[in-house]
Short mmCIF file of C-alpha atoms in Angstrom, two decimals:
data_model
loop_
_atom_site.label_atom_id
_atom_site.label_comp_id
_atom_site.label_asym_id
_atom_site.label_seq_id
_atom_site.Cartn_x
_atom_site.Cartn_y
_atom_site.Cartn_z
CA UNK A 1 193.45 180.80 101.09
CA UNK A 2 191.03 178.40 102.65
CA UNK A 3 188.16 180.68 101.79
CA UNK A 4 189.61 180.71 98.49
CA UNK A 5 189.66 177.00 97.63
CA UNK A 6 186.44 176.96 99.07
CA UNK A 7 185.01 179.29 96.96
CA UNK A 8 186.51 177.42 93.93
CA UNK A 9 185.21 174.40 94.94
CA UNK A 10 182.08 175.74 94.94
CA UNK A 11 182.06 177.26 91.54
CA UNK A 12 183.24 173.91 90.30
CA UNK A 13 180.09 172.25 91.91
CA UNK A 14 177.78 175.10 90.76
CA UNK A 15 179.15 174.58 87.58
CA UNK A 16 178.68 170.99 87.36
CA UNK A 17 175.23 171.14 88.77
CA UNK A 18 174.49 173.67 85.80
CA UNK A 19 176.17 171.56 83.22
CA UNK A 20 174.77 168.52 84.28
CA UNK A 21 178.62 166.92 84.36
CA UNK A 22 180.00 164.96 87.27
CA UNK A 23 183.47 165.06 88.37
CA UNK A 24 184.44 162.32 85.49
CA UNK A 25 182.93 164.69 83.15
CA UNK A 26 180.13 162.29 82.14
CA UNK A 27 176.68 163.87 81.13
CA UNK A 28 173.47 163.26 83.21
CA UNK A 29 171.23 163.31 80.42
CA UNK A 30 172.17 160.18 79.27
CA UNK A 31 171.70 157.88 82.57
CA UNK A 32 169.88 160.37 85.19
CA UNK A 33 167.17 161.10 82.37
CA UNK A 34 167.01 157.61 81.18
CA UNK A 35 167.21 155.54 84.24
CA UNK A 36 170.48 154.17 83.32
CA UNK A 37 169.89 153.14 79.68
CA UNK A 38 172.93 153.73 77.79
CA UNK A 39 173.19 154.20 74.19
CA UNK A 40 171.62 151.48 72.00
CA UNK A 41 169.34 150.43 75.02
CA UNK A 42 165.35 151.14 74.58
CA UNK A 43 163.32 153.08 77.03
CA UNK A 44 160.87 150.96 79.24
CA UNK A 45 158.04 153.22 77.98
CA UNK A 46 159.02 152.69 74.59
CA UNK A 47 159.39 148.79 74.98
CA UNK A 48 155.87 148.43 76.32
CA UNK A 49 154.69 150.92 73.44
CA UNK A 50 156.44 148.08 71.04
CA UNK A 51 154.82 145.04 72.53
CA UNK A 52 151.50 146.81 72.67
CA UNK A 53 151.62 147.35 69.12
CA UNK A 54 152.87 143.91 68.44
CA UNK A 55 150.04 142.54 70.32
CA UNK A 56 147.84 144.85 68.16
CA UNK A 57 149.23 143.39 64.90
CA UNK A 58 148.99 139.64 66.04
CA UNK A 59 145.46 140.17 67.20
CA UNK A 60 144.56 141.88 64.17
CA UNK A 61 146.27 139.17 62.03
CA UNK A 62 144.24 136.40 63.96
CA UNK A 63 140.78 138.49 63.61
CA UNK A 64 141.49 138.79 59.95
CA UNK A 65 142.44 134.89 59.54
CA UNK A 66 139.12 134.04 61.09
CA UNK A 67 137.01 136.43 59.45
CA UNK A 68 138.65 134.94 56.15
CA UNK A 69 137.85 131.41 57.29
CA UNK A 70 134.13 132.07 58.00
CA UNK A 71 133.69 133.97 54.90
CA UNK A 72 135.47 130.83 53.17
CA UNK A 73 133.14 128.38 55.18
CA UNK A 74 129.72 130.59 54.43
CA UNK A 75 131.18 130.83 50.53
CA UNK A 76 131.48 127.04 50.47
CA UNK A 77 127.98 126.34 51.93
CA UNK A 78 126.13 129.05 49.48
CA UNK A 79 127.99 127.44 46.91
CA UNK A 80 126.87 123.63 47.48
CA UNK A 81 123.63 124.99 48.31
CA UNK A 82 123.06 126.59 45.03
CA UNK A 83 124.57 123.49 43.02
CA UNK A 84 122.27 121.09 44.74
CA UNK A 85 119.16 123.72 44.09
CA UNK A 86 120.25 123.77 40.18
CA UNK A 87 120.55 120.07 40.28
CA UNK A 88 116.88 119.43 41.52
CA UNK A 89 115.71 122.29 39.19
CA UNK A 90 117.47 120.83 36.16
CA UNK A 91 116.21 117.48 37.37
CA UNK A 92 112.80 118.82 37.46
CA UNK A 93 112.87 120.45 34.31
CA UNK A 94 113.98 117.13 32.51
CA UNK A 95 111.36 115.61 34.05
CA UNK A 96 108.71 117.89 33.05
CA UNK A 97 109.90 117.82 29.44
CA UNK A 98 110.15 113.94 29.34
CA UNK A 99 106.71 113.84 30.85
CA UNK A 100 105.63 116.35 27.93
CA UNK A 101 107.19 114.38 25.12
CA UNK A 102 105.47 111.13 26.64
CA UNK A 103 101.89 112.61 26.66
CA UNK A 104 102.33 113.63 22.87
CA UNK A 105 103.66 110.23 21.96
CA UNK A 106 101.01 108.47 23.38
CA UNK A 107 98.14 110.71 22.22
CA UNK A 108 99.55 110.62 18.69
CA UNK A 109 99.91 107.07 18.59
CA UNK A 110 96.25 106.50 20.12
CA UNK A 111 94.82 109.25 17.29
CA UNK A 112 96.49 107.11 14.83
CA UNK A 113 95.24 103.97 16.20
CA UNK A 114 91.73 105.30 15.94
CA UNK A 115 91.91 106.95 12.56
CA UNK A 116 93.51 104.02 10.89
CA UNK A 117 91.24 100.35 10.15
CA UNK A 118 91.46 97.94 7.51
CA UNK A 119 88.21 95.53 7.11
CA UNK A 120 90.88 92.74 6.36
CA UNK A 121 92.75 92.70 9.87
CA UNK A 122 90.11 94.76 11.99
CA UNK A 123 90.75 92.51 14.81
CA UNK A 124 94.37 93.53 14.90
CA UNK A 125 93.49 97.48 14.65
CA UNK A 126 90.63 97.59 17.08
CA UNK A 127 93.12 95.69 19.48
CA UNK A 128 95.35 98.64 18.96
CA UNK A 129 92.90 100.63 20.05
CA UNK A 130 92.20 98.78 22.93
CA UNK A 131 95.71 98.42 24.08
CA UNK A 132 96.40 102.30 24.62
CA UNK A 133 92.59 102.94 26.13
CA UNK A 134 91.84 102.78 29.45
CA UNK A 135 88.36 103.74 31.49
CA UNK A 136 85.07 104.05 30.10
CA UNK A 137 86.51 104.52 26.72
CA UNK A 138 87.97 100.95 26.70
CA UNK A 139 85.06 99.65 27.89
CA UNK A 140 82.67 101.23 25.48
CA UNK A 141 84.90 100.68 22.35
CA UNK A 142 85.53 96.96 23.39
CA UNK A 143 81.52 96.46 23.63
CA UNK A 144 81.05 98.11 20.28
CA UNK A 145 83.75 95.90 18.92
CA UNK A 146 81.53 93.46 17.26
CA UNK A 147 79.11 95.47 15.98
CA UNK A 148 82.10 97.72 14.10
CA UNK A 149 83.42 94.43 12.74
CA UNK A 150 80.78 93.71 10.90
CA UNK A 151 80.04 97.13 9.70
CA UNK A 152 83.54 97.75 8.62
CA UNK A 153 83.49 94.38 6.77
CA UNK A 154 80.21 95.12 5.00
CA UNK A 155 81.28 98.11 3.88
CA UNK A 156 85.14 97.20 3.16
CA UNK A 157 86.30 100.18 4.75
CA UNK A 158 89.86 101.12 4.85
CA UNK A 159 91.03 104.36 6.83
CA UNK A 160 94.57 105.45 6.75
CA UNK A 161 95.19 107.85 9.37
CA UNK A 162 97.95 110.30 9.57
CA UNK A 163 98.65 112.87 12.44
CA UNK A 164 99.37 116.33 11.27
CA UNK A 165 99.97 118.11 14.65
CA UNK A 166 99.13 117.67 18.53
CA UNK A 167 99.35 119.94 21.70
CA UNK A 168 99.06 119.61 25.11
CA UNK A 169 96.00 121.88 26.44
CA UNK A 170 96.76 120.99 30.14
CA UNK A 171 98.61 118.17 32.03
CA UNK A 172 100.07 117.35 35.28
CA UNK A 173 101.89 114.25 36.82
CA UNK A 174 98.82 112.10 36.50
CA UNK A 175 96.45 113.25 33.60
CA UNK A 176 96.36 115.46 30.43
CA UNK A 177 94.09 116.89 27.55
CA UNK A 178 95.49 116.93 24.39
CA UNK A 179 94.26 118.30 21.02
CA UNK A 180 95.23 116.09 17.53
CA UNK A 181 94.86 117.37 14.26
CA UNK A 182 94.81 114.41 11.88
CA UNK A 183 94.05 113.22 8.18
CA UNK A 184 92.92 109.99 6.67
CA UNK A 185 92.16 108.64 3.31
CA UNK A 186 88.99 106.82 3.52
CA UNK A 187 87.81 104.28 0.99
CA UNK A 188 84.88 102.06 1.18
CA UNK A 189 81.82 100.63 -1.15
CA UNK A 190 80.43 104.18 -1.42
CA UNK A 191 83.69 105.92 -2.18
CA UNK A 192 85.94 103.44 -3.86
CA UNK A 193 88.21 106.09 -4.99
CA UNK A 194 88.75 107.09 -1.48
CA UNK A 195 88.02 110.62 0.50
CA UNK A 196 89.81 112.84 2.17
CA UNK A 197 88.94 113.64 5.63
CA UNK A 198 90.36 115.79 8.53
CA UNK A 199 89.70 115.43 12.03
CA UNK A 200 90.23 117.43 15.18
CA UNK A 201 90.02 115.10 18.22
CA UNK A 202 90.69 115.99 21.87
CA UNK A 203 92.15 113.13 24.21
CA UNK A 204 91.87 112.85 27.88
CA UNK A 205 94.93 110.75 29.00
CA UNK A 206 95.81 109.36 32.47
CA UNK A 207 98.82 107.56 33.71
CA UNK A 208 98.42 104.07 34.80
CA UNK A 209 101.61 101.66 35.91
CA UNK A 210 104.09 104.55 33.75
CA UNK A 211 102.31 104.69 30.58
CA UNK A 212 99.68 107.04 29.27
CA UNK A 213 96.52 105.74 28.15
CA UNK A 214 93.41 107.60 26.59
CA UNK A 215 90.48 107.53 28.69
CA UNK A 216 88.00 109.52 26.41
CA UNK A 217 87.80 110.55 22.72
CA UNK A 218 85.90 113.44 21.65
CA UNK A 219 85.33 114.80 18.03
CA UNK A 220 85.77 118.56 18.20
CA UNK A 221 85.59 119.85 14.49
#
């Protein structure tokens, strides 16, 4: 009988070893294989993997934020630089256009003064010419004023000038050359009914104290 009990216990133990069940009937696969973690408890390996994934996600988010911040700064700098460049470019264009208009206005007025005279008030007319002149041209014209006054008075000369067109040949910040086409109706003792004349004038101008003044006048046709 003892041998029979022993064999029975041995059989039970063998059965438990094969089935993984203890004397209480609990499965070994739940505790022995998981290291004591019961249902609902994360495995240590899974916990580490989850933490690593969380760290990678946080690191990726931080990196994306840095890239976005750097990109935003670069875009802001480029936009600011472009705005400044466009502002200076626009200012230069406006300044160049204003200079062009000033040159043409000065050349037109100088040509008009030069082709307009009246023996009855030639002093005023010659003064207008000198007012817009400078350099050698001013000196030469001033030196001839007395002689011209007599000549104009003797012939009772009247010239009514009109500027038809003007164009800049070349220019920079300090000098310019302009071609001017002008008409005038001239009356004098030899042509009391008047004669129409057309002039092509080449004017050289220089800037003096913010004004464009004529430094030379030449008839070119």
